[in-house]
Amino acid sequence: MTDWRNKKVRIAARGGSSGLAVQRNRLMSERSLTIMRSMSRAPALPAAERRRAIMAVTEKLLVERGKDVSTREIAEAAGIAEGTIFRVFATKDAIIDAIFADAFDPKGGWDTLAALGSEADLETCLVELVTLLQARIKRVMALFAAIGFREPTSAPHMFEQRRLGYQAVADLLHPHAARLRVSPDDAARTLHGLVLAMTHPMLTDRPIGDPREIVDIALRGIGRADPLPGSQE
């Protein structure tokens, strides 16, 4: 009888140890999952930075996958909970509207160029300016391809945006007015039109990708610097 009881105690002890091991493993697994979840989440950001981050991720997904991308997909790509999106934007449409407003901002990226405009020579200033304009045009084209035409409700009307864009370019050219054959205002319109015409694939069959080529045409035209032999010039 005693041997039987001792055997039963030993079996119970082994069962208890096994149960403790299972419980310990479960706790470790839950802790690991918690750590993994916290590692996969994006770090906390100030509200303005979180807004920009959500917009950047959404724009990338829209261009890659089209307008049917979901807020769940946006949240996964941004490394945040889906509810975090709705603490910043009321709807997905609100994110898209903010992206278009930023893309159409006539002075977006102008701060760096404004500082450059008063220090750099005209050619350097124009190359940086054309680079910015081409990037803006390509960005808007990509958004139109993904979403279709859309005028942001929070931005000025298209004609007002264009006027503000011309004014921003003219402001950058004013320090170099002495080197221009036309006024900075007229130069701004000419340059803006030239960049659009030489960048948009629907306006030319040979888009110019190198900003320096566009600047060369803007400053020197298509004529020869020296008159041809035998000409009356």
GROMACS .gro file of C-alpha atoms in nm:
model
  233
    1MET     CA    1   0.000   0.000   0.000
    2THR     CA    2   0.280   0.242   0.086
    3ASP     CA    3   0.458   0.184  -0.248
    4TRP     CA    4   0.137   0.257  -0.433
    5ARG     CA    5   0.087   0.583  -0.247
    6ASN     CA    6   0.448   0.693  -0.306
    7LYS     CA    7   0.412   0.617  -0.677
    8LYS     CA    8   0.095   0.829  -0.691
    9VAL     CA    9   0.272   1.120  -0.518
   10ARG     CA   10   0.562   1.101  -0.766
   11ILE     CA   11   0.321   1.105  -1.063
   12ALA     CA   12   0.135   1.404  -0.918
   13ALA     CA   13   0.464   1.586  -0.865
   14ARG     CA   14   0.567   1.526  -1.223
   15GLY     CA   15   0.225   1.647  -1.341
   16GLY     CA   16   0.262   1.961  -1.130
   17SER     CA   17   0.605   2.035  -1.275
   18SER     CA   18   0.472   1.985  -1.626
   19GLY     CA   19   0.182   2.221  -1.555
   20LEU     CA   20   0.418   2.486  -1.422
   21ALA     CA   21   0.635   2.449  -1.732
   22VAL     CA   22   0.335   2.487  -1.961
   23GLN     CA   23   0.220   2.796  -1.770
   24ARG     CA   24   0.572   2.942  -1.779
   25ASN     CA   25   0.596   2.881  -2.155
   26ARG     CA   26   0.257   3.042  -2.210
   27LEU     CA   27   0.359   3.351  -2.015
   28MET     CA   28   0.684   3.371  -2.209
   29SER     CA   29   0.497   3.341  -2.538
   30GLU     CA   30   0.250   3.613  -2.442
   31ARG     CA   31   0.536   3.837  -2.331
   32SER     CA   32   0.718   3.775  -2.659
   33LEU     CA   33   0.408   3.863  -2.860
   34THR     CA   34   0.363   4.180  -2.657
   35ILE     CA   35   0.723   4.280  -2.723
   36MET     CA   36   0.687   4.199  -3.095
   37ARG     CA   37   0.370   4.406  -3.119
   38SER     CA   38   0.534   4.701  -2.946
   39MET     CA   39   0.840   4.672  -3.171
   40SER     CA   40   0.623   4.669  -3.488
   41ARG     CA   41   0.435   4.984  -3.387
   42ALA     CA   42   0.570   5.321  -3.496
   43PRO     CA   43   0.706   5.538  -3.213
   44ALA     CA   44   0.488   5.815  -3.074
   45LEU     CA   45   0.518   6.136  -3.278
   46PRO     CA   46   0.400   6.495  -3.233
   47ALA     CA   47   0.064   6.558  -3.401
   48ALA     CA   48   0.207   6.748  -3.699
   49GLU     CA   49   0.469   6.481  -3.766
   50ARG     CA   50   0.213   6.201  -3.733
   51ARG     CA   51  -0.009   6.385  -3.983
   52ARG     CA   52   0.277   6.415  -4.234
   53ALA     CA   53   0.375   6.050  -4.183
   54ILE     CA   54   0.020   5.926  -4.250
   55MET     CA   55  -0.001   6.145  -4.561
   56ALA     CA   56   0.333   6.018  -4.693
   57VAL     CA   57   0.241   5.652  -4.645
   58THR     CA   58  -0.104   5.703  -4.796
   59GLU     CA   59   0.035   5.881  -5.102
   60LYS     CA   60   0.284   5.601  -5.163
   61LEU     CA   61   0.011   5.336  -5.140
   62LEU     CA   62  -0.226   5.535  -5.362
   63VAL     CA   63   0.037   5.562  -5.635
   64GLU     CA   64   0.125   5.193  -5.604
   65ARG     CA   65  -0.223   5.039  -5.559
   66GLY     CA   66  -0.480   5.299  -5.662
   67LYS     CA   67  -0.761   5.479  -5.484
   68ASP     CA   68  -0.918   5.165  -5.332
   69VAL     CA   69  -0.643   5.126  -5.071
   70SER     CA   70  -0.803   5.088  -4.727
   71THR     CA   71  -0.729   5.263  -4.399
   72ARG     CA   72  -0.635   4.923  -4.258
   73GLU     CA   73  -0.363   4.890  -4.524
   74ILE     CA   74  -0.250   5.246  -4.452
   75ALA     CA   75  -0.227   5.170  -4.080
   76GLU     CA   76  -0.027   4.851  -4.140
   77ALA     CA   77   0.216   5.031  -4.371
   78ALA     CA   78   0.255   5.317  -4.121
   79GLY     CA   79   0.302   5.080  -3.826
   80ILE     CA   80   0.012   5.231  -3.631
   81ALA     CA   81  -0.332   5.123  -3.514
   82GLU     CA   82  -0.613   5.200  -3.756
   83GLY     CA   83  -0.781   5.409  -3.486
   84THR     CA   84  -0.477   5.640  -3.479
   85ILE     CA   85  -0.557   5.748  -3.835
   86PHE     CA   86  -0.905   5.862  -3.731
   87ARG     CA   87  -0.764   6.066  -3.445
   88VAL     CA   88  -0.582   6.271  -3.710
   89PHE     CA   89  -0.813   6.250  -4.014
   90ALA     CA   90  -1.189   6.204  -4.007
   91THR     CA   91  -1.195   5.989  -4.323
   92LYS     CA   92  -0.968   5.847  -4.592
   93ASP     CA   93  -1.102   6.120  -4.821
   94ALA     CA   94  -0.969   6.378  -4.576
   95ILE     CA   95  -0.620   6.227  -4.607
   96ILE     CA   96  -0.640   6.240  -4.986
   97ASP     CA   97  -0.761   6.601  -4.975
   98ALA     CA   98  -0.466   6.695  -4.752
   99ILE     CA   99  -0.224   6.522  -4.993
  100PHE     CA  100  -0.363   6.713  -5.292
  101ALA     CA  101  -0.356   7.040  -5.098
  102ASP     CA  102   0.011   6.980  -5.021
  103ALA     CA  103   0.088   6.882  -5.382
  104PHE     CA  104  -0.081   7.197  -5.511
  105ASP     CA  105   0.076   7.427  -5.252
  106PRO     CA  106   0.228   7.697  -5.477
  107LYS     CA  107   0.506   7.765  -5.227
  108GLY     CA  108   0.580   7.409  -5.120
  109GLY     CA  109   0.956   7.364  -5.081
  110TRP     CA  110   1.019   7.733  -5.150
  111ASP     CA  111   1.193   7.812  -4.819
  112THR     CA  112   1.519   7.645  -4.922
  113LEU     CA  113   1.508   7.805  -5.265
  114ALA     CA  114   1.436   8.149  -5.120
  115ALA     CA  115   1.759   8.134  -4.920
  116LEU     CA  116   1.946   8.006  -5.224
  117GLY     CA  117   1.807   8.276  -5.452
  118SER     CA  118   1.991   8.562  -5.286
  119GLU     CA  119   2.326   8.383  -5.258
  120ALA     CA  120   2.366   8.160  -5.565
  121ASP     CA  121   2.425   8.269  -5.924
  122LEU     CA  122   2.132   8.277  -6.166
  123GLU     CA  123   2.211   7.941  -6.332
  124THR     CA  124   2.233   7.757  -5.999
  125CYS     CA  125   1.912   7.918  -5.877
  126LEU     CA  126   1.729   7.820  -6.198
  127VAL     CA  127   1.852   7.459  -6.191
  128GLU     CA  128   1.724   7.419  -5.834
  129LEU     CA  129   1.399   7.589  -5.927
  130VAL     CA  130   1.340   7.371  -6.234
  131THR     CA  131   1.426   7.061  -6.029
  132LEU     CA  132   1.156   7.156  -5.778
  133LEU     CA  133   0.899   7.238  -6.047
  134GLN     CA  134   0.960   6.908  -6.228
  135ALA     CA  135   0.923   6.712  -5.904
  136ARG     CA  136   0.593   6.889  -5.833
  137ILE     CA  137   0.462   6.824  -6.185
  138LYS     CA  138   0.555   6.454  -6.168
  139ARG     CA  139   0.397   6.421  -5.824
  140VAL     CA  140   0.068   6.572  -5.941
  141MET     CA  141   0.071   6.354  -6.253
  142ALA     CA  142   0.118   6.042  -6.040
  143LEU     CA  143  -0.170   6.142  -5.812
  144PHE     CA  144  -0.399   6.214  -6.107
  145ALA     CA  145  -0.312   5.872  -6.251
  146ALA     CA  146  -0.400   5.704  -5.921
  147ILE     CA  147  -0.705   5.908  -5.816
  148GLY     CA  148  -0.819   6.107  -6.117
  149PHE     CA  149  -0.851   6.484  -6.136
  150ARG     CA  150  -0.921   6.634  -5.797
  151GLU     CA  151  -0.908   6.993  -5.680
  152PRO     CA  152  -0.848   7.007  -5.304
  153THR     CA  153  -1.128   7.178  -5.114
  154SER     CA  154  -0.888   7.332  -4.863
  155ALA     CA  155  -0.661   7.495  -5.125
  156PRO     CA  156  -0.713   7.813  -5.328
  157HIS     CA  157  -0.888   7.786  -5.664
  158MET     CA  158  -0.672   7.657  -5.948
  159PHE     CA  159  -0.631   7.999  -6.111
  160GLU     CA  160  -0.532   8.151  -5.779
  161GLN     CA  161  -0.283   7.868  -5.724
  162ARG     CA  162  -0.131   7.942  -6.063
  163ARG     CA  163  -0.103   8.311  -5.983
  164LEU     CA  164   0.062   8.236  -5.650
  165GLY     CA  165   0.300   7.995  -5.825
  166TYR     CA  166   0.405   8.261  -6.075
  167GLN     CA  167   0.457   8.507  -5.793
  168ALA     CA  168   0.672   8.261  -5.598
  169VAL     CA  169   0.898   8.205  -5.901
  170ALA     CA  170   0.917   8.581  -5.970
  171ASP     CA  171   1.021   8.645  -5.608
  172LEU     CA  172   1.310   8.401  -5.654
  173LEU     CA  173   1.418   8.576  -5.974
  174HIS     CA  174   1.406   8.934  -5.843
  175PRO     CA  175   1.762   8.926  -5.700
  176HIS     CA  176   1.882   8.841  -6.054
  177ALA     CA  177   1.669   9.096  -6.240
  178ALA     CA  178   1.977   9.268  -6.385
  179ARG     CA  179   2.063   8.951  -6.579
  180LEU     CA  180   1.717   8.906  -6.728
  181ARG     CA  181   1.602   9.050  -7.062
  182VAL     CA  182   1.242   9.054  -6.935
  183SER     CA  183   1.084   9.135  -6.601
  184PRO     CA  184   1.094   8.869  -6.327
  185ASP     CA  185   0.715   8.838  -6.359
  186ASP     CA  186   0.733   8.763  -6.733
  187ALA     CA  187   1.034   8.534  -6.680
  188ALA     CA  188   0.837   8.339  -6.418
  189ARG     CA  189   0.551   8.270  -6.661
  190THR     CA  190   0.787   8.175  -6.943
  191LEU     CA  191   0.992   7.943  -6.726
  192HIS     CA  192   0.687   7.782  -6.569
  193GLY     CA  193   0.535   7.714  -6.911
  194LEU     CA  194   0.862   7.580  -7.050
  195VAL     CA  195   0.910   7.340  -6.759
  196LEU     CA  196   0.552   7.211  -6.789
  197ALA     CA  197   0.577   7.168  -7.165
  198MET     CA  198   0.912   6.992  -7.148
  199THR     CA  199   0.816   6.765  -6.854
  200HIS     CA  200   0.457   6.651  -6.909
  201PRO     CA  201   0.456   6.345  -7.140
  202MET     CA  202   0.122   6.448  -7.291
  203LEU     CA  203   0.268   6.780  -7.406
  204THR     CA  204   0.584   6.649  -7.569
  205ASP     CA  205   0.707   6.323  -7.717
  206ARG     CA  206   1.057   6.392  -7.584
  207PRO     CA  207   1.039   6.506  -7.220
  208ILE     CA  208   1.356   6.666  -7.088
  209GLY     CA  209   1.463   6.502  -6.764
  210ASP     CA  210   1.775   6.706  -6.700
  211PRO     CA  211   1.687   7.045  -6.543
  212ARG     CA  212   2.013   7.191  -6.677
  213GLU     CA  213   1.893   7.143  -7.035
  214ILE     CA  214   1.574   7.337  -6.964
  215VAL     CA  215   1.772   7.613  -6.794
  216ASP     CA  216   2.006   7.633  -7.093
  217ILE     CA  217   1.710   7.676  -7.328
  218ALA     CA  218   1.553   7.936  -7.098
  219LEU     CA  219   1.872   8.144  -7.076
  220ARG     CA  220   2.013   8.101  -7.426
  221GLY     CA  221   1.718   8.000  -7.642
  222ILE     CA  222   1.756   7.782  -7.949
  223GLY     CA  223   1.961   8.025  -8.159
  224ARG     CA  224   2.334   8.017  -8.213
  225ALA     CA  225   2.547   8.249  -8.003
  226ASP     CA  226   2.744   8.364  -8.311
  227PRO     CA  227   2.588   8.466  -8.645
  228LEU     CA  228   2.623   8.217  -8.928
  229PRO     CA  229   2.884   8.299  -9.196
  230GLY     CA  230   2.733   8.518  -9.468
  231SER     CA  231   2.432   8.623  -9.263
  232GLN     CA  232   2.330   8.988  -9.224
  233GLU     CA  233   2.349   8.975  -8.844
   0.00000   0.00000   0.00000
